[in-house]
Amino acid sequence: MSGSMGGAIRRYNHLEGEIDAVYHRISLKLGLSDSAAIILYTICNSGDACPLRDICRLSGLSKQTVNSALRRLEADGAVCLEAAGPRSKTVCLTEAGKLLADRTARRIIQAENEIFAAWPQEDVETYLALTERFLSDIRKKADQL
């Protein structure tokens, strides 16, 4: 590996870690665990309900972590699970959950939208295209390991 590429991946990993740390800080500031924040965020991106399998896929959290966080959110009255077929469930925000989401996840989404709105559209498209490309390429590499 060339020195410049090694430096690039170190810089990328550092930036990813810093971004994760900021989201962790936001979760704490909003009174949520990281997993609860990610789950509420994922549901909000789908409206007020989201298939459980999509939460697992889109959140990047393990199935066990999702289920543990959902049990806590359910016990707090923020979400309920509804059958969506013989082997699938949908996670729905309750009225209390909608209020919680308004105070937390939707504020995060709003902040992110404001950031992208401040960038030139070309920069947003480039950033997203390169991120998708990296994701696609690292998935291929993961399959080869």
Coordinates of C-alpha atoms in Angstrom, one line a residue:
M1 CA 0.0 0.0 0.0
S2 CA 1.4 3.4 -0.9
G3 CA 2.0 5.9 1.8
S4 CA -0.5 8.4 0.4
M5 CA -3.3 5.7 0.3
G6 CA -2.4 4.6 3.8
G7 CA -2.7 8.2 5.0
A8 CA -6.0 8.6 3.1
I9 CA -7.6 5.6 4.8
R10 CA -6.2 6.7 8.2
R11 CA -7.8 10.2 7.6
Y12 CA -11.1 8.6 6.4
N13 CA -11.2 6.3 9.6
H14 CA -10.4 9.3 11.8
L15 CA -13.2 11.3 10.2
E16 CA -15.7 8.4 10.5
G17 CA -14.7 8.1 14.2
E18 CA -15.1 11.8 14.8
I19 CA -18.5 11.8 13.1
D20 CA -19.6 8.8 15.2
A21 CA -18.4 10.7 18.3
V22 CA -20.5 13.7 17.4
Y23 CA -23.6 11.5 16.9
H24 CA -22.9 9.9 20.3
R25 CA -22.6 13.3 21.9
I26 CA -25.9 14.4 20.3
S27 CA -27.7 11.2 21.6
L28 CA -26.5 11.9 25.1
K29 CA -27.5 15.5 24.9
L30 CA -31.0 14.4 23.8
G31 CA -31.2 11.8 26.6
L32 CA -31.0 8.8 24.4
S33 CA -28.8 5.8 24.1
D34 CA -27.0 5.6 20.7
S35 CA -29.1 2.6 19.7
A36 CA -32.4 4.3 20.6
A37 CA -31.4 7.4 18.7
I38 CA -30.5 5.3 15.6
I39 CA -33.8 3.4 15.8
L40 CA -35.9 6.5 16.2
Y41 CA -34.0 8.2 13.4
T42 CA -34.6 5.2 11.1
I43 CA -38.3 5.1 11.9
C44 CA -38.6 8.9 11.3
N45 CA -36.9 8.5 7.9
S46 CA -39.8 6.1 7.0
G47 CA -42.6 8.2 8.5
D48 CA -44.0 7.1 11.8
A49 CA -43.6 3.3 11.2
C50 CA -40.9 1.1 9.8
P51 CA -40.6 -2.7 9.2
L52 CA -38.4 -4.3 11.8
R53 CA -36.2 -5.9 9.1
D54 CA -35.6 -2.4 7.6
I55 CA -34.5 -1.0 11.0
C56 CA -32.0 -3.9 11.3
R57 CA -30.7 -3.4 7.7
L58 CA -30.7 0.4 7.6
S59 CA -29.5 1.2 11.1
G60 CA -26.3 -0.9 10.9
L61 CA -27.1 -2.3 14.4
S62 CA -27.1 -6.0 15.2
K63 CA -30.4 -7.7 15.5
Q64 CA -29.8 -8.3 19.2
T65 CA -29.0 -4.6 19.8
V66 CA -32.1 -3.5 17.9
N67 CA -34.3 -5.9 19.9
S68 CA -32.8 -4.8 23.2
A69 CA -33.3 -1.1 22.4
L70 CA -36.8 -1.8 21.1
R71 CA -37.8 -3.5 24.3
R72 CA -36.7 -0.4 26.2
L73 CA -38.5 2.0 23.8
E74 CA -41.6 -0.2 24.1
A75 CA -41.4 -0.3 27.9
D76 CA -41.2 3.6 27.8
G77 CA -44.3 3.7 25.7
A78 CA -42.5 5.2 22.7
V79 CA -43.0 2.4 20.2
C80 CA -45.3 -0.6 19.6
L81 CA -44.8 -3.6 17.4
E82 CA -47.5 -4.7 15.0
A83 CA -47.7 -7.9 13.1
A84 CA -47.2 -7.3 9.4
G85 CA -47.4 -10.9 8.2
P86 CA -46.7 -14.3 9.5
R87 CA -43.0 -13.6 10.1
S88 CA -42.6 -9.8 10.0
K89 CA -43.3 -6.9 12.3
T90 CA -43.6 -3.2 11.9
V91 CA -42.3 -0.8 14.5
C92 CA -44.7 2.1 15.0
L93 CA -44.3 5.3 17.0
T94 CA -46.9 5.8 19.6
E95 CA -48.2 9.3 20.4
A96 CA -45.6 9.5 23.1
G97 CA -43.0 8.2 20.6
K98 CA -43.9 10.9 18.1
L99 CA -43.3 13.6 20.8
L100 CA -40.0 11.9 21.7
A101 CA -39.0 11.8 18.0
D102 CA -39.9 15.4 17.6
R103 CA -37.5 16.3 20.5
T104 CA -34.8 14.0 19.3
A105 CA -34.5 12.2 16.0
R106 CA -36.3 14.8 13.9
R107 CA -34.0 17.5 15.3
I108 CA -31.0 15.5 14.1
I109 CA -32.6 15.0 10.7
Q110 CA -33.3 18.8 10.5
A111 CA -29.7 19.6 11.4
E112 CA -28.4 17.3 8.7
N113 CA -30.8 18.7 6.1
E114 CA -29.7 22.2 7.0
I115 CA -26.1 21.2 6.4
F116 CA -26.8 19.7 3.0
A117 CA -29.0 22.7 2.1
A118 CA -26.0 25.0 2.8
W119 CA -23.8 23.0 0.4
P120 CA -23.8 23.4 -3.3
Q121 CA -26.0 20.7 -4.8
E122 CA -23.0 19.4 -6.8
D123 CA -21.1 18.9 -3.6
V124 CA -24.0 16.9 -2.1
E125 CA -24.3 14.7 -5.1
T126 CA -20.5 14.1 -5.2
Y127 CA -20.3 13.3 -1.5
L128 CA -23.2 10.9 -1.8
A129 CA -21.9 9.3 -5.0
L130 CA -18.5 8.7 -3.5
T131 CA -19.9 7.4 -0.3
E132 CA -22.1 4.9 -2.2
R133 CA -19.1 3.9 -4.3
F134 CA -17.0 3.3 -1.2
L135 CA -19.8 1.2 0.4
S136 CA -20.2 -0.9 -2.8
D137 CA -16.5 -1.5 -3.0
I138 CA -16.0 -2.3 0.6
R139 CA -18.9 -4.8 0.4
K140 CA -17.1 -6.5 -2.5
K141 CA -13.9 -6.6 -0.5
A142 CA -15.7 -8.0 2.5
D143 CA -17.0 -10.9 0.4
Q144 CA -13.5 -11.7 -0.7
L145 CA -12.0 -11.8 2.8

